[in-house]
Amino acid sequence: MVDGAGGLRPHWRGLLGAYAAMGDVLPDRANKLDRAFAEEGVASILPGTGEAERMWRCDPVPLPLPAAEFAELEAGLAQRAQLLEAVLADIYGPQTLLAGGALPPALVFANPAFLRACHDLQPAVRLHSYAADLIRGPDGRWRVLADRTGGAAGLGTARENRRLLARVMPEAFRPVQVRQLRPFFDIWQDSLQRLMPGRANPAIALLTPGTGDPYWFEHMYLSRELSCALVECGDLTVRNGAVFLKTLKGLQPVDVLLRRIDGRLVDPLELDGGRLMGVPGLLDAVRGGAVVVVNDPGSAAAETPALAAFLPALARRLLGEDLLLPGIETLWLGDAGAQARVARERALWDIGPAFDSGHAPPHGAPDAAALAARPWAYCARAMPPPSVAPCLDGEKLQPKPIVLRLFLVHDGERWQAMPGGMARVLADGEIPTGRLPAGGVCKDVWVLSEDRTAIVGPPAFAAPPLQLRRTAGELPSRVADNLYWLGRMVERLERSARLVRAAIARAVRGSAMLPREVTELQTLLHCLVDARIISAEAAGASSPASLAETLHATVREGREGRDRGAIARQFAEVARLMESVRDRLTGDMYATFTSTLRAAREETAAAGRSLDSLAHALAAVQRFSAAVAGMAAENMVRGGGWLFLDLGRRIERAGIVTAEVASALDQPPSRIETGLRLVLELCDSAITYRSRYLNVIQPAPVLDLVLADQGNPRGLAFQLAAMHGLLDELSGEQGGREMMAGAAAGLLAEAEALVSGVLAAPDQAVAAATLPVRLQELAASLAALSDRITRRYFALLPAAQALGWDGEAATLAGVA
């Protein structure tokens, strides 16, 4: 920021002037920025995920770069990307650099990132995107700290930094002209489409390890920015030498894969087969030209730190020019001269692995014995002290060392850099390695515009007219599965909260409970045992204190997930499922879901020791459930995503109503009225019943309302009718295959028959007392229907078949 003579550098003056005009508001804006990240940005960690350490913070003070300085960096990095692609083409091709001694064989063949299976691949593009970490030394020059050729993280973080900073601090942008980031993503998207010139509208997918990856958010965000499908390895299959995405409609071809998993894991048949990841046969599809994978699976071989020692000479050999942007001075210790120099100047060098290990050893490592035994496995770097930039620390600006990461993409003709990036603030004592950690403090990078700067966008890309689509069939089966179970778990969580609140309403009366309330409490505890919320032993405890402890234990978080209560586990499972379908939710939907879920979890976790406080906190669960239902109803297109989310809710709620009515009616006929009153409470139908029948409680009217009335959204018939419509729509999209809608219609007829039987009985109480067995059979039919849905739409297996021999039948569940 300063020029060494007590003055401000010109490109900082406009920004600091804006801060001066804003007054002393930086700490407040920093808090708002942190909240924005927590609610909707990179650090939007849901309760129960256990990923709090992954939180990124954005410093409210950006790092501005003048246009001329950025142009020099772009030119230097473009040359470096061109050089690294040439090196990769040689080591995976003719290997003339090895034969001529320009590269030592140990740096290639001993490199874990060098994939021998990729040697015979001849892709049109080995390096499509590239990133580099840079530090500025005491002489003011930028130097390359590390090259990221396998696929660099941080793009999503950089994009979110800019978006949220512009929203929280719009005043800072007014006095300066900052180049926009959006054109870079347009260029990238256009270049991906051009990778398959023979396809009119190539199908592009981003391959992610899944929600367990630290950079899942970034993968999700990139898939949106680049308008491509977000897929996991299990979503893909190779058939007849081509790659396909498994969807509800069948197999859909994939032409371009933007790889965001380790290249060593992409194909277990030819590479690392010891992990449950990868797409068997993917490399064979690449050889046949059926799919383009970018970056090439073996491209991470160019990330080895020791390669920097040979790049100046390789640039002159392969490009006929000197490097425009120098790297950190590096020596490969497999060379005797380098060993002798490091031994003489030991204090000047940091010794680390020659191959990219993702971490830095402490200064002075390794020990002499390890270095003497395998000197070729180490390199030494003369690490200059990195420059510092002003960062907000508490309420004051403090100088902090930074590492700058810039990103480039090849547009088909030349390399273009994103006019911005991510500046990472180094922690005290941290040795930068080039690997992005899971969290920390970062800064938005501003590339300032000049008035004469031309605005360049991607050239027009001619595409044929698109066919209109209104089907749900192209939804990946994994996503449909997650949405289905998200709907089920939301209903399950709400049921647990309702049951516990209903039990608390009786338990707080203690010895003043009426006989009817004692029976209701025992029924509720039985329902809690059936739902696996409490144990049978805990339900049998007689003292009020032990019952209170049992109910409080359902929301206990426990240490590191151990001894976590059942409702707390359900919070965590809902959070996991919600994160897994985040790419299918709009920003408003996701913010609404997470804010209400987080509020419910925090209220229950903070509930006091009293049962009243717990009941009050659990009411937040119902607000969360209502938010999910309302946002889904009003914001989701009536397609595959909504169909499976709603189908999951209907299946689960139908099972809940069936089980709870069965438990409530499991009474002697003389006490059936107590069970009927509880049925109305659990199905949230008491007000409707009173409006129809006043306070006269009889079995047939109660059961008609909760079992057979298709207009009651908390009743069984409503769920079955909705399931019939959803399954009929899905069956229609599947060309009439496996018409499971008929099964839902049969269950609806069975529910109506139950009510008709009670209505026609001479003694309705006796008839109602016999229903639990039939309701349990209906619940088993619902579970069987759920299994058929799973086999048909998620596991993509045919229906289970029953084969008989010697008069006996056996069910073959896995016939393919």
PDB file of N, CA and C in Angstrom, residues 144-184:
ATOM      1  N   VAL A 144       6.443 -16.694  -8.884  1.00  0.00           N
ATOM      2  CA  VAL A 144       5.521 -17.827  -8.809  1.00  0.00           C
ATOM      3  C   VAL A 144       5.958 -18.743  -7.686  1.00  0.00           C
ATOM      4  N   LEU A 145       5.053 -18.960  -6.770  1.00  0.00           N
ATOM      5  CA  LEU A 145       5.322 -19.854  -5.658  1.00  0.00           C
ATOM      6  C   LEU A 145       4.979 -21.294  -6.010  1.00  0.00           C
ATOM      7  N   ALA A 146       3.863 -21.505  -6.716  1.00  0.00           N
ATOM      8  CA  ALA A 146       3.427 -22.861  -7.050  1.00  0.00           C
ATOM      9  C   ALA A 146       2.531 -22.797  -8.273  1.00  0.00           C
ATOM     10  N   ASP A 147       2.618 -23.853  -9.077  1.00  0.00           N
ATOM     11  CA  ASP A 147       1.744 -24.014 -10.244  1.00  0.00           C
ATOM     12  C   ASP A 147       0.660 -25.026  -9.893  1.00  0.00           C
ATOM     13  N   ARG A 148      -0.572 -24.719 -10.299  1.00  0.00           N
ATOM     14  CA  ARG A 148      -1.691 -25.625 -10.070  1.00  0.00           C
ATOM     15  C   ARG A 148      -2.254 -26.026 -11.429  1.00  0.00           C
ATOM     16  N   THR A 149      -1.865 -27.193 -11.886  1.00  0.00           N
ATOM     17  CA  THR A 149      -2.275 -27.671 -13.212  1.00  0.00           C
ATOM     18  C   THR A 149      -3.321 -28.783 -13.145  1.00  0.00           C
ATOM     19  N   GLY A 150      -3.480 -29.411 -11.992  1.00  0.00           N
ATOM     20  CA  GLY A 150      -4.444 -30.497 -11.886  1.00  0.00           C
ATOM     21  C   GLY A 150      -5.877 -30.014 -11.738  1.00  0.00           C
ATOM     22  N   GLY A 151      -6.053 -28.791 -11.268  1.00  0.00           N
ATOM     23  CA  GLY A 151      -7.379 -28.237 -11.009  1.00  0.00           C
ATOM     24  C   GLY A 151      -7.336 -27.445  -9.716  1.00  0.00           C
ATOM     25  N   ALA A 152      -7.300 -26.138  -9.819  1.00  0.00           N
ATOM     26  CA  ALA A 152      -7.067 -25.294  -8.658  1.00  0.00           C
ATOM     27  C   ALA A 152      -8.366 -24.920  -7.966  1.00  0.00           C
ATOM     28  N   ALA A 153      -8.334 -24.932  -6.646  1.00  0.00           N
ATOM     29  CA  ALA A 153      -9.479 -24.477  -5.856  1.00  0.00           C
ATOM     30  C   ALA A 153      -9.386 -22.971  -5.660  1.00  0.00           C
ATOM     31  N   GLY A 154     -10.502 -22.382  -5.293  1.00  0.00           N
ATOM     32  CA  GLY A 154     -10.529 -20.961  -4.969  1.00  0.00           C
ATOM     33  C   GLY A 154     -11.350 -20.100  -5.894  1.00  0.00           C
ATOM     34  N   LEU A 155     -11.754 -20.625  -7.064  1.00  0.00           N
ATOM     35  CA  LEU A 155     -12.542 -19.814  -7.995  1.00  0.00           C
ATOM     36  C   LEU A 155     -13.894 -19.431  -7.391  1.00  0.00           C
ATOM     37  N   GLY A 156     -14.557 -20.383  -6.787  1.00  0.00           N
ATOM     38  CA  GLY A 156     -15.848 -20.091  -6.181  1.00  0.00           C
ATOM     39  C   GLY A 156     -15.716 -19.119  -5.028  1.00  0.00           C
ATOM     40  N   THR A 157     -14.653 -19.271  -4.235  1.00  0.00           N
ATOM     41  CA  THR A 157     -14.428 -18.351  -3.131  1.00  0.00           C
ATOM     42  C   THR A 157     -14.187 -16.942  -3.644  1.00  0.00           C
ATOM     43  N   ALA A 158     -13.383 -16.818  -4.710  1.00  0.00           N
ATOM     44  CA  ALA A 158     -13.121 -15.502  -5.279  1.00  0.00           C
ATOM     45  C   ALA A 158     -14.402 -14.862  -5.800  1.00  0.00           C
ATOM     46  N   ARG A 159     -15.240 -15.661  -6.440  1.00  0.00           N
ATOM     47  CA  ARG A 159     -16.497 -15.120  -6.982  1.00  0.00           C
ATOM     48  C   ARG A 159     -17.421 -14.671  -5.856  1.00  0.00           C
ATOM     49  N   GLU A 160     -17.497 -15.446  -4.787  1.00  0.00           N
ATOM     50  CA  GLU A 160     -18.340 -15.064  -3.663  1.00  0.00           C
ATOM     51  C   GLU A 160     -17.779 -13.863  -2.912  1.00  0.00           C
ATOM     52  N   ASN A 161     -16.454 -13.781  -2.800  1.00  0.00           N
ATOM     53  CA  ASN A 161     -15.851 -12.598  -2.184  1.00  0.00           C
ATOM     54  C   ASN A 161     -16.348 -11.326  -2.858  1.00  0.00           C
ATOM     55  N   ARG A 162     -16.309 -11.324  -4.187  1.00  0.00           N
ATOM     56  CA  ARG A 162     -16.714 -10.138  -4.925  1.00  0.00           C
ATOM     57  C   ARG A 162     -18.207  -9.855  -4.750  1.00  0.00           C
ATOM     58  N   ARG A 163     -19.023 -10.887  -4.840  1.00  0.00           N
ATOM     59  CA  ARG A 163     -20.474 -10.686  -4.767  1.00  0.00           C
ATOM     60  C   ARG A 163     -20.896 -10.143  -3.412  1.00  0.00           C
ATOM     61  N   LEU A 164     -20.375 -10.757  -2.352  1.00  0.00           N
ATOM     62  CA  LEU A 164     -20.801 -10.346  -1.021  1.00  0.00           C
ATOM     63  C   LEU A 164     -20.168  -9.030  -0.596  1.00  0.00           C
ATOM     64  N   LEU A 165     -18.929  -8.786  -1.013  1.00  0.00           N
ATOM     65  CA  LEU A 165     -18.304  -7.513  -0.685  1.00  0.00           C
ATOM     66  C   LEU A 165     -19.027  -6.364  -1.378  1.00  0.00           C
ATOM     67  N   ALA A 166     -19.459  -6.560  -2.617  1.00  0.00           N
ATOM     68  CA  ALA A 166     -20.203  -5.519  -3.322  1.00  0.00           C
ATOM     69  C   ALA A 166     -21.548  -5.254  -2.653  1.00  0.00           C
ATOM     70  N   ARG A 167     -22.128  -6.264  -2.043  1.00  0.00           N
ATOM     71  CA  ARG A 167     -23.406  -6.073  -1.378  1.00  0.00           C
ATOM     72  C   ARG A 167     -23.256  -5.406  -0.017  1.00  0.00           C
ATOM     73  N   VAL A 168     -22.220  -5.778   0.723  1.00  0.00           N
ATOM     74  CA  VAL A 168     -22.048  -5.254   2.074  1.00  0.00           C
ATOM     75  C   VAL A 168     -21.383  -3.879   2.069  1.00  0.00           C
ATOM     76  N   MET A 169     -20.475  -3.647   1.116  1.00  0.00           N
ATOM     77  CA  MET A 169     -19.737  -2.379   1.069  1.00  0.00           C
ATOM     78  C   MET A 169     -19.808  -1.762  -0.323  1.00  0.00           C
ATOM     79  N   PRO A 170     -20.972  -1.399  -0.800  1.00  0.00           N
ATOM     80  CA  PRO A 170     -21.061  -0.829  -2.149  1.00  0.00           C
ATOM     81  C   PRO A 170     -20.335   0.503  -2.287  1.00  0.00           C
ATOM     82  N   GLU A 171     -20.164   1.249  -1.163  1.00  0.00           N
ATOM     83  CA  GLU A 171     -19.498   2.551  -1.253  1.00  0.00           C
ATOM     84  C   GLU A 171     -18.043   2.439  -1.693  1.00  0.00           C
ATOM     85  N   ALA A 172     -17.419   1.286  -1.357  1.00  0.00           N
ATOM     86  CA  ALA A 172     -16.002   1.135  -1.691  1.00  0.00           C
ATOM     87  C   ALA A 172     -15.777   1.029  -3.192  1.00  0.00           C
ATOM     88  N   PHE A 173     -16.809   0.611  -3.948  1.00  0.00           N
ATOM     89  CA  PHE A 173     -16.641   0.414  -5.384  1.00  0.00           C
ATOM     90  C   PHE A 173     -16.854   1.705  -6.182  1.00  0.00           C
ATOM     91  N   ARG A 174     -17.459   2.698  -5.569  1.00  0.00           N
ATOM     92  CA  ARG A 174     -17.858   3.878  -6.349  1.00  0.00           C
ATOM     93  C   ARG A 174     -16.711   4.725  -6.843  1.00  0.00           C
ATOM     94  N   PRO A 175     -15.674   4.992  -6.040  1.00  0.00           N
ATOM     95  CA  PRO A 175     -14.620   5.891  -6.540  1.00  0.00           C
ATOM     96  C   PRO A 175     -13.583   5.220  -7.439  1.00  0.00           C
ATOM     97  N   VAL A 176     -13.667   3.894  -7.639  1.00  0.00           N
ATOM     98  CA  VAL A 176     -12.669   3.198  -8.463  1.00  0.00           C
ATOM     99  C   VAL A 176     -13.396   2.370  -9.517  1.00  0.00           C
ATOM    100  N   GLN A 177     -12.702   2.105 -10.610  1.00  0.00           N
ATOM    101  CA  GLN A 177     -13.245   1.266 -11.667  1.00  0.00           C
ATOM    102  C   GLN A 177     -12.634  -0.131 -11.540  1.00  0.00           C
ATOM    103  N   VAL A 178     -13.459  -1.069 -11.156  1.00  0.00           N
ATOM    104  CA  VAL A 178     -13.001  -2.442 -10.937  1.00  0.00           C
ATOM    105  C   VAL A 178     -13.504  -3.315 -12.079  1.00  0.00           C
ATOM    106  N   ARG A 179     -12.603  -4.081 -12.676  1.00  0.00           N
ATOM    107  CA  ARG A 179     -13.003  -4.965 -13.763  1.00  0.00           C
ATOM    108  C   ARG A 179     -13.883  -6.090 -13.226  1.00  0.00           C
ATOM    109  N   GLN A 180     -14.896  -6.450 -14.014  1.00  0.00           N
ATOM    110  CA  GLN A 180     -15.868  -7.456 -13.608  1.00  0.00           C
ATOM    111  C   GLN A 180     -15.334  -8.866 -13.842  1.00  0.00           C
ATOM    112  N   LEU A 181     -15.847  -9.809 -13.048  1.00  0.00           N
ATOM    113  CA  LEU A 181     -15.426 -11.212 -13.168  1.00  0.00           C
ATOM    114  C   LEU A 181     -16.290 -12.009 -14.126  1.00  0.00           C
ATOM    115  N   ARG A 182     -17.524 -11.566 -14.366  1.00  0.00           N
ATOM    116  CA  ARG A 182     -18.470 -12.341 -15.163  1.00  0.00           C
ATOM    117  C   ARG A 182     -17.949 -12.690 -16.558  1.00  0.00           C
ATOM    118  N   PRO A 183     -17.286 -11.775 -17.294  1.00  0.00           N
ATOM    119  CA  PRO A 183     -16.809 -12.156 -18.639  1.00  0.00           C
ATOM    120  C   PRO A 183     -15.871 -13.357 -18.639  1.00  0.00           C
ATOM    121  N   PHE A 184     -15.097 -13.546 -17.564  1.00  0.00           N
ATOM    122  CA  PHE A 184     -14.193 -14.697 -17.503  1.00  0.00           C
ATOM    123  C   PHE A 184     -14.981 -15.998 -17.540  1.00  0.00           C
TER     124      PHE A 184
END
